[in-house]
Amino acid sequence: SQQGEEDPQALSIQEGENATMNCSYKTSINNLQWYRQNSGRGLVHLILIRSNEREKHSGRLRVTLDTSKKSSSLLITASRAADTASYFCAHTETTGRRALTFGSGTRLQVQP
Amino acid sequence: GAGVSQSPSNKVTEKGKDVELRCDPISGHTALYWYRQSLGQGLEFLIYFQGNSAPDKSGLPSDRFSAERTGGSVSTLTIQRTQQEDSAVYLCASSLVIPLQGAYGYTFGSGTRLTVV
């Protein structure tokens, strides 16, 4: 399996603090995406970064991509209790499987 | 429809019975995906449909699993002779696919929680 790895597996912070989650992968990618999941059900797409991009912002989210290190990070600034969820990175490969391969996820708990 | 619809939302079945899970993707999305997620785990790829191309079935865990997509829209995932290890949440997603750019972000359904007893 070419499943990505994420760290930390779990993260607990206070409201207002920043949360950083990291993701690594093993193959050459087309793009990398981050998703959020509440309550173990459907995932919600947060942001997509292409392999020729290094950084992308969306509201309180900042994503970086380092293709030389095969890694990405998701930063959530000024966290809120409502940000409590599991966060997954996922990538598509340049060869092989066209569907997204998901990482193992980071469980974020934001304490009010 | 406005989103990806999956049915049933919950299914309890006896070991050895067959089950069918349904996914109704967003209208116009050419790509459809099935994943499953065991408790506290990441998503495991099962199968991918794209337009009229042959589906990528490389993630199906055994020949008890099959899926079809009729008319490029609704998809059904069938599990025959269910086993307890099949218990999981089965998630369907759809997306647009742009030539030379690949797939955009996926829109997921709420999933079907399958429990095999």
PDB file of C-alpha atoms in Angstrom:
ATOM      1  CA  SER A   1       0.000   0.000   0.000  1.00  0.00           C
ATOM      2  CA  GLN A   2       1.180   3.526  -0.742  1.00  0.00           C
ATOM      3  CA  GLN A   3      -0.911   4.985   2.062  1.00  0.00           C
ATOM      4  CA  GLY A   4       0.514   8.187   3.464  1.00  0.00           C
ATOM      5  CA  GLU A   5       1.513   8.671   7.055  1.00  0.00           C
ATOM      6  CA  GLU A   6       0.410  11.528   9.265  1.00  0.00           C
ATOM      7  CA  ASP A   7       1.716  12.853  12.498  1.00  0.00           C
ATOM      8  CA  PRO A   8       0.847  13.393  15.142  1.00  0.00           C
ATOM      9  CA  GLN A   9      -1.852  10.739  15.369  1.00  0.00           C
ATOM     10  CA  ALA A  10      -3.599  12.877  17.959  1.00  0.00           C
ATOM     11  CA  LEU A  11      -3.252  16.509  18.975  1.00  0.00           C
ATOM     12  CA  SER A  12      -4.893  18.393  21.832  1.00  0.00           C
ATOM     13  CA  ILE A  13      -4.636  22.180  22.062  1.00  0.00           C
ATOM     14  CA  GLN A  14      -6.400  25.134  23.630  1.00  0.00           C
ATOM     15  CA  GLU A  15      -8.707  27.443  21.732  1.00  0.00           C
ATOM     16  CA  GLY A  16      -6.768  30.249  20.085  1.00  0.00           C
ATOM     17  CA  GLU A  17      -3.603  28.197  19.623  1.00  0.00           C
ATOM     18  CA  ASN A  18      -2.316  27.072  16.249  1.00  0.00           C
ATOM     19  CA  ALA A  19      -2.489  23.424  15.172  1.00  0.00           C
ATOM     20  CA  THR A  20       0.048  21.881  12.809  1.00  0.00           C
ATOM     21  CA  MET A  21      -0.386  18.487  11.210  1.00  0.00           C
ATOM     22  CA  ASN A  22       2.151  16.787   8.976  1.00  0.00           C
ATOM     23  CA  CYS A  23       1.782  14.278   6.194  1.00  0.00           C
ATOM     24  CA  SER A  24       4.308  12.195   4.267  1.00  0.00           C
ATOM     25  CA  TYR A  25       3.897  10.104   1.154  1.00  0.00           C
ATOM     26  CA  LYS A  26       6.018   7.754  -0.895  1.00  0.00           C
ATOM     27  CA  THR A  27       5.292   8.290  -4.585  1.00  0.00           C
ATOM     28  CA  SER A  28       5.427  11.038  -7.184  1.00  0.00           C
ATOM     29  CA  ILE A  29       2.170  13.007  -6.951  1.00  0.00           C
ATOM     30  CA  ASN A  30      -0.120  15.148  -9.094  1.00  0.00           C
ATOM     31  CA  ASN A  31      -1.685  16.956  -6.204  1.00  0.00           C
ATOM     32  CA  LEU A  32      -2.238  16.686  -2.484  1.00  0.00           C
ATOM     33  CA  GLN A  33      -5.482  17.413  -0.703  1.00  0.00           C
ATOM     34  CA  TRP A  34      -6.589  17.835   2.892  1.00  0.00           C
ATOM     35  CA  TYR A  35      -9.938  16.685   4.247  1.00  0.00           C
ATOM     36  CA  ARG A  36     -11.777  17.009   7.527  1.00  0.00           C
ATOM     37  CA  GLN A  37     -14.029  14.373   9.070  1.00  0.00           C
ATOM     38  CA  ASN A  38     -16.480  14.803  11.903  1.00  0.00           C
ATOM     39  CA  SER A  39     -18.058  11.897  13.745  1.00  0.00           C
ATOM     40  CA  GLY A  40     -16.560   9.165  11.552  1.00  0.00           C
ATOM     41  CA  ARG A  41     -18.827   9.892   8.600  1.00  0.00           C
ATOM     42  CA  GLY A  42     -18.406  11.824   5.351  1.00  0.00           C
ATOM     43  CA  LEU A  43     -15.262  13.807   4.688  1.00  0.00           C
ATOM     44  CA  VAL A  44     -15.227  17.451   3.666  1.00  0.00           C
ATOM     45  CA  HIS A  45     -12.666  18.759   1.199  1.00  0.00           C
ATOM     46  CA  LEU A  46     -10.614  21.626   2.653  1.00  0.00           C
ATOM     47  CA  ILE A  47      -7.868  22.513   0.208  1.00  0.00           C
ATOM     48  CA  LEU A  48      -5.956  21.186  -2.807  1.00  0.00           C
ATOM     49  CA  ILE A  49      -2.323  21.981  -3.583  1.00  0.00           C
ATOM     50  CA  ARG A  50      -0.758  20.989  -6.904  1.00  0.00           C
ATOM     51  CA  SER A  51       2.674  19.454  -7.209  1.00  0.00           C
ATOM     52  CA  ASN A  52       4.111  22.671  -8.698  1.00  0.00           C
ATOM     53  CA  GLU A  53       2.844  24.793  -5.785  1.00  0.00           C
ATOM     54  CA  ARG A  54       4.671  25.236  -2.490  1.00  0.00           C
ATOM     55  CA  GLU A  55       2.142  27.032  -0.323  1.00  0.00           C
ATOM     56  CA  LYS A  56      -1.552  27.757  -0.342  1.00  0.00           C
ATOM     57  CA  HIS A  57      -3.897  29.638   1.966  1.00  0.00           C
ATOM     58  CA  SER A  58      -7.621  29.406   2.586  1.00  0.00           C
ATOM     59  CA  GLY A  59      -9.025  31.417   5.462  1.00  0.00           C
ATOM     60  CA  ARG A  60      -7.348  30.143   8.650  1.00  0.00           C
ATOM     61  CA  LEU A  61      -5.768  27.243   6.770  1.00  0.00           C
ATOM     62  CA  ARG A  62      -2.245  27.226   5.408  1.00  0.00           C
ATOM     63  CA  VAL A  63      -0.896  24.251   3.491  1.00  0.00           C
ATOM     64  CA  THR A  64       2.685  23.699   2.429  1.00  0.00           C
ATOM     65  CA  LEU A  65       4.081  21.097   0.084  1.00  0.00           C
ATOM     66  CA  ASP A  66       7.706  19.973  -0.210  1.00  0.00           C
ATOM     67  CA  THR A  67       7.957  17.492  -3.054  1.00  0.00           C
ATOM     68  CA  SER A  68      11.686  16.950  -2.451  1.00  0.00           C
ATOM     69  CA  LYS A  69      10.886  15.646   1.034  1.00  0.00           C
ATOM     70  CA  LYS A  70       7.558  14.130  -0.038  1.00  0.00           C
ATOM     71  CA  SER A  71       5.773  15.916   2.764  1.00  0.00           C
ATOM     72  CA  SER A  72       3.019  18.414   3.434  1.00  0.00           C
ATOM     73  CA  SER A  73       1.769  20.304   6.439  1.00  0.00           C
ATOM     74  CA  LEU A  74      -1.587  21.786   7.392  1.00  0.00           C
ATOM     75  CA  LEU A  75      -1.625  24.732   9.769  1.00  0.00           C
ATOM     76  CA  ILE A  76      -4.860  25.886  11.383  1.00  0.00           C
ATOM     77  CA  THR A  77      -4.411  29.287  12.976  1.00  0.00           C
ATOM     78  CA  ALA A  78      -6.403  30.669  15.908  1.00  0.00           C
ATOM     79  CA  SER A  79      -8.132  27.338  16.460  1.00  0.00           C
ATOM     80  CA  ARG A  80     -11.710  27.073  17.668  1.00  0.00           C
ATOM     81  CA  ALA A  81     -13.569  24.310  19.496  1.00  0.00           C
ATOM     82  CA  ALA A  82     -15.494  23.731  16.260  1.00  0.00           C
ATOM     83  CA  ASP A  83     -12.218  22.717  14.554  1.00  0.00           C
ATOM     84  CA  THR A  84     -12.278  19.511  16.609  1.00  0.00           C
ATOM     85  CA  ALA A  85     -12.270  16.706  14.017  1.00  0.00           C
ATOM     86  CA  SER A  86     -10.025  14.242  12.236  1.00  0.00           C
ATOM     87  CA  TYR A  87      -7.905  15.616   9.432  1.00  0.00           C
ATOM     88  CA  PHE A  88      -6.646  13.533   6.523  1.00  0.00           C
ATOM     89  CA  CYS A  89      -4.201  14.233   3.751  1.00  0.00           C
ATOM     90  CA  ALA A  90      -4.646  12.446   0.444  1.00  0.00           C
ATOM     91  CA  HIS A  91      -2.724  12.366  -2.803  1.00  0.00           C
ATOM     92  CA  THR A  92      -3.057  11.224  -6.383  1.00  0.00           C
ATOM     93  CA  GLU A  93      -0.108   9.526  -8.011  1.00  0.00           C
ATOM     94  CA  THR A  94       1.423  10.477 -11.350  1.00  0.00           C
ATOM     95  CA  THR A  95       1.432   6.796 -12.290  1.00  0.00           C
ATOM     96  CA  GLY A  96      -0.663   3.931 -11.049  1.00  0.00           C
ATOM     97  CA  ARG A  97      -3.845   4.538  -9.117  1.00  0.00           C
ATOM     98  CA  ARG A  98      -5.861   7.591 -10.192  1.00  0.00           C
ATOM     99  CA  ALA A  99      -7.999   7.664  -7.062  1.00  0.00           C
ATOM    100  CA  LEU A 100      -6.881   9.440  -3.905  1.00  0.00           C
ATOM    101  CA  THR A 101      -4.730   7.543  -1.426  1.00  0.00           C
ATOM    102  CA  PHE A 102      -5.481   8.707   2.092  1.00  0.00           C
ATOM    103  CA  GLY A 103      -3.189   9.073   5.054  1.00  0.00           C
ATOM    104  CA  SER A 104      -3.919   7.650   8.475  1.00  0.00           C
ATOM    105  CA  GLY A 105      -5.283  10.914   9.847  1.00  0.00           C
ATOM    106  CA  THR A 106      -4.715  13.239  12.790  1.00  0.00           C
ATOM    107  CA  ARG A 107      -7.364  13.547  15.504  1.00  0.00           C
ATOM    108  CA  LEU A 108      -7.468  17.173  16.640  1.00  0.00           C
ATOM    109  CA  GLN A 109      -9.123  18.136  19.913  1.00  0.00           C
ATOM    110  CA  VAL A 110      -9.500  21.861  20.591  1.00  0.00           C
ATOM    111  CA  GLN A 111     -10.305  22.558  24.209  1.00  0.00           C
ATOM    112  CA  PRO A 112     -12.588  25.573  24.822  1.00  0.00           C
TER     113      PRO A 112
ATOM    114  CA  GLY B   1     -28.752  16.300  -6.514  1.00  0.00           C
ATOM    115  CA  ALA B   2     -27.089  18.784  -4.232  1.00  0.00           C
ATOM    116  CA  GLY B   3     -24.769  16.232  -2.679  1.00  0.00           C
ATOM    117  CA  VAL B   4     -23.721  12.608  -2.740  1.00  0.00           C
ATOM    118  CA  SER B   5     -26.462  10.427  -1.351  1.00  0.00           C
ATOM    119  CA  GLN B   6     -25.844   7.001   0.160  1.00  0.00           C
ATOM    120  CA  SER B   7     -28.345   4.434   1.319  1.00  0.00           C
ATOM    121  CA  PRO B   8     -28.985   2.856   3.674  1.00  0.00           C
ATOM    122  CA  SER B   9     -27.259   4.944   6.331  1.00  0.00           C
ATOM    123  CA  ASN B  10     -27.035   1.931   8.604  1.00  0.00           C
ATOM    124  CA  LYS B  11     -27.240  -1.775   7.828  1.00  0.00           C
ATOM    125  CA  VAL B  12     -27.097  -4.697  10.225  1.00  0.00           C
ATOM    126  CA  THR B  13     -26.863  -8.077   8.564  1.00  0.00           C
ATOM    127  CA  GLU B  14     -26.209 -11.637   9.555  1.00  0.00           C
ATOM    128  CA  LYS B  15     -22.951 -13.299   8.644  1.00  0.00           C
ATOM    129  CA  GLY B  16     -23.263 -15.055   5.301  1.00  0.00           C
ATOM    130  CA  LYS B  17     -25.966 -12.786   3.889  1.00  0.00           C
ATOM    131  CA  ASP B  18     -25.474 -10.544   0.843  1.00  0.00           C
ATOM    132  CA  VAL B  19     -25.793  -6.769   1.077  1.00  0.00           C
ATOM    133  CA  GLU B  20     -26.147  -3.972  -1.464  1.00  0.00           C
ATOM    134  CA  LEU B  21     -25.053  -0.425  -0.774  1.00  0.00           C
ATOM    135  CA  ARG B  22     -26.178   2.401  -3.008  1.00  0.00           C
ATOM    136  CA  CYS B  23     -24.515   5.652  -4.005  1.00  0.00           C
ATOM    137  CA  ASP B  24     -26.124   8.494  -5.946  1.00  0.00           C
ATOM    138  CA  PRO B  25     -23.360  10.923  -7.007  1.00  0.00           C
ATOM    139  CA  ILE B  26     -23.552  14.603  -7.861  1.00  0.00           C
ATOM    140  CA  SER B  27     -25.062  15.104 -11.277  1.00  0.00           C
ATOM    141  CA  GLY B  28     -22.324  15.773 -13.834  1.00  0.00           C
ATOM    142  CA  HIS B  29     -19.517  14.243 -11.810  1.00  0.00           C
ATOM    143  CA  THR B  30     -17.864  11.703 -14.070  1.00  0.00           C
ATOM    144  CA  ALA B  31     -15.782  10.018 -11.395  1.00  0.00           C
ATOM    145  CA  LEU B  32     -17.152   7.889  -8.565  1.00  0.00           C
ATOM    146  CA  TYR B  33     -15.188   6.228  -5.779  1.00  0.00           C
ATOM    147  CA  TRP B  34     -15.871   3.711  -3.034  1.00  0.00           C
ATOM    148  CA  TYR B  35     -13.795   3.595   0.142  1.00  0.00           C
ATOM    149  CA  ARG B  36     -14.263   1.868   3.459  1.00  0.00           C
ATOM    150  CA  GLN B  37     -13.188   2.966   6.887  1.00  0.00           C
ATOM    151  CA  SER B  38     -12.834   0.788   9.935  1.00  0.00           C
ATOM    152  CA  LEU B  39     -13.260   2.353  13.357  1.00  0.00           C
ATOM    153  CA  GLY B  40     -10.550   4.912  14.045  1.00  0.00           C
ATOM    154  CA  GLN B  41      -8.696   4.118  10.836  1.00  0.00           C
ATOM    155  CA  GLY B  42      -7.969   5.858   7.561  1.00  0.00           C
ATOM    156  CA  LEU B  43      -9.795   5.309   4.299  1.00  0.00           C
ATOM    157  CA  GLU B  44      -9.144   2.146   2.329  1.00  0.00           C
ATOM    158  CA  PHE B  45      -9.668   2.458  -1.423  1.00  0.00           C
ATOM    159  CA  LEU B  46     -12.025  -0.076  -2.964  1.00  0.00           C
ATOM    160  CA  ILE B  47     -12.980   0.863  -6.534  1.00  0.00           C
ATOM    161  CA  TYR B  48     -12.980   3.833  -8.928  1.00  0.00           C
ATOM    162  CA  PHE B  49     -15.234   4.529 -11.917  1.00  0.00           C
ATOM    163  CA  GLN B  50     -14.372   7.215 -14.480  1.00  0.00           C
ATOM    164  CA  GLY B  51     -16.707   7.847 -17.388  1.00  0.00           C
ATOM    165  CA  ASN B  52     -16.827   4.941 -19.796  1.00  0.00           C
ATOM    166  CA  SER B  53     -13.399   3.619 -18.847  1.00  0.00           C
ATOM    167  CA  ALA B  54     -12.940   0.220 -17.252  1.00  0.00           C
ATOM    168  CA  PRO B  55     -13.176   0.621 -13.468  1.00  0.00           C
ATOM    169  CA  ASP B  56     -10.102   0.369 -11.266  1.00  0.00           C
ATOM    170  CA  LYS B  57     -10.995  -2.575  -9.032  1.00  0.00           C
ATOM    171  CA  SER B  58      -7.546  -2.949  -7.533  1.00  0.00           C
ATOM    172  CA  GLY B  59      -8.721  -2.140  -3.992  1.00  0.00           C
ATOM    173  CA  LEU B  60     -11.471  -4.740  -3.710  1.00  0.00           C
ATOM    174  CA  PRO B  61     -10.343  -7.040  -0.852  1.00  0.00           C
ATOM    175  CA  SER B  62     -11.837 -10.259  -2.217  1.00  0.00           C
ATOM    176  CA  ASP B  63     -14.060 -11.651  -4.952  1.00  0.00           C
ATOM    177  CA  ARG B  64     -17.001 -11.331  -2.571  1.00  0.00           C
ATOM    178  CA  PHE B  65     -16.934  -7.622  -3.331  1.00  0.00           C
ATOM    179  CA  SER B  66     -18.241  -6.176  -6.594  1.00  0.00           C
ATOM    180  CA  ALA B  67     -19.567  -2.851  -7.803  1.00  0.00           C
ATOM    181  CA  GLU B  68     -21.293  -1.472 -10.818  1.00  0.00           C
ATOM    182  CA  ARG B  69     -22.217   1.936 -12.074  1.00  0.00           C
ATOM    183  CA  THR B  70     -25.255   2.108 -14.286  1.00  0.00           C
ATOM    184  CA  GLY B  71     -25.662   4.801 -16.924  1.00  0.00           C
ATOM    185  CA  GLY B  72     -22.683   6.691 -15.594  1.00  0.00           C
ATOM    186  CA  SER B  73     -24.636   7.704 -12.496  1.00  0.00           C
ATOM    187  CA  VAL B  74     -25.847   5.548  -9.601  1.00  0.00           C
ATOM    188  CA  SER B  75     -23.479   2.934  -8.249  1.00  0.00           C
ATOM    189  CA  THR B  76     -24.125  -0.189  -6.211  1.00  0.00           C
ATOM    190  CA  LEU B  77     -21.522  -1.948  -4.077  1.00  0.00           C
ATOM    191  CA  THR B  78     -22.405  -5.569  -3.394  1.00  0.00           C
ATOM    192  CA  ILE B  79     -20.834  -7.731  -0.709  1.00  0.00           C
ATOM    193  CA  GLN B  80     -21.671 -11.415  -0.939  1.00  0.00           C
ATOM    194  CA  ARG B  81     -21.524 -13.858   1.967  1.00  0.00           C
ATOM    195  CA  THR B  82     -20.680 -11.115   4.437  1.00  0.00           C
ATOM    196  CA  GLN B  83     -18.104 -11.738   7.149  1.00  0.00           C
ATOM    197  CA  GLN B  84     -17.618  -9.968  10.464  1.00  0.00           C
ATOM    198  CA  GLU B  85     -14.432  -8.334   9.184  1.00  0.00           C
ATOM    199  CA  ASP B  86     -16.562  -6.579   6.533  1.00  0.00           C
ATOM    200  CA  SER B  87     -18.033  -4.398   9.289  1.00  0.00           C
ATOM    201  CA  ALA B  88     -17.031  -0.806   8.535  1.00  0.00           C
ATOM    202  CA  VAL B  89     -18.334   2.489   7.215  1.00  0.00           C
ATOM    203  CA  TYR B  90     -18.530   2.393   3.430  1.00  0.00           C
ATOM    204  CA  LEU B  91     -18.015   5.816   1.895  1.00  0.00           C
ATOM    205  CA  CYS B  92     -18.827   6.906  -1.628  1.00  0.00           C
ATOM    206  CA  ALA B  93     -17.468  10.058  -3.279  1.00  0.00           C
ATOM    207  CA  SER B  94     -17.736  11.737  -6.641  1.00  0.00           C
ATOM    208  CA  SER B  95     -15.704  14.379  -8.416  1.00  0.00           C
ATOM    209  CA  LEU B  96     -15.127  16.246 -11.624  1.00  0.00           C
ATOM    210  CA  VAL B  97     -12.114  15.163 -13.641  1.00  0.00           C
ATOM    211  CA  ILE B  98     -10.480  17.758 -15.853  1.00  0.00           C
ATOM    212  CA  PRO B  99      -8.248  16.451 -18.669  1.00  0.00           C
ATOM    213  CA  LEU B 100      -4.552  17.072 -17.939  1.00  0.00           C
ATOM    214  CA  GLN B 101      -5.406  18.426 -14.483  1.00  0.00           C
ATOM    215  CA  GLY B 102      -6.841  15.382 -12.815  1.00  0.00           C
ATOM    216  CA  ALA B 103      -9.598  15.206 -10.277  1.00  0.00           C
ATOM    217  CA  TYR B 104     -10.818  18.120  -8.252  1.00  0.00           C
ATOM    218  CA  GLY B 105     -11.732  17.745  -4.616  1.00  0.00           C
ATOM    219  CA  TYR B 106     -14.023  14.865  -3.816  1.00  0.00           C
ATOM    220  CA  THR B 107     -17.524  15.278  -2.432  1.00  0.00           C
ATOM    221  CA  PHE B 108     -18.287  12.485  -0.011  1.00  0.00           C
ATOM    222  CA  GLY B 109     -21.576  10.982   1.017  1.00  0.00           C
ATOM    223  CA  SER B 110     -22.376  10.382   4.683  1.00  0.00           C
ATOM    224  CA  GLY B 111     -21.574   6.704   4.365  1.00  0.00           C
ATOM    225  CA  THR B 112     -23.256   3.422   5.170  1.00  0.00           C
ATOM    226  CA  ARG B 113     -22.353   1.876   8.495  1.00  0.00           C
ATOM    227  CA  LEU B 114     -22.361  -1.879   7.942  1.00  0.00           C
ATOM    228  CA  THR B 115     -22.441  -4.202  10.929  1.00  0.00           C
ATOM    229  CA  VAL B 116     -22.163  -7.943  10.352  1.00  0.00           C
ATOM    230  CA  VAL B 117     -23.336  -9.996  13.316  1.00  0.00           C
TER     231      VAL B 117
END
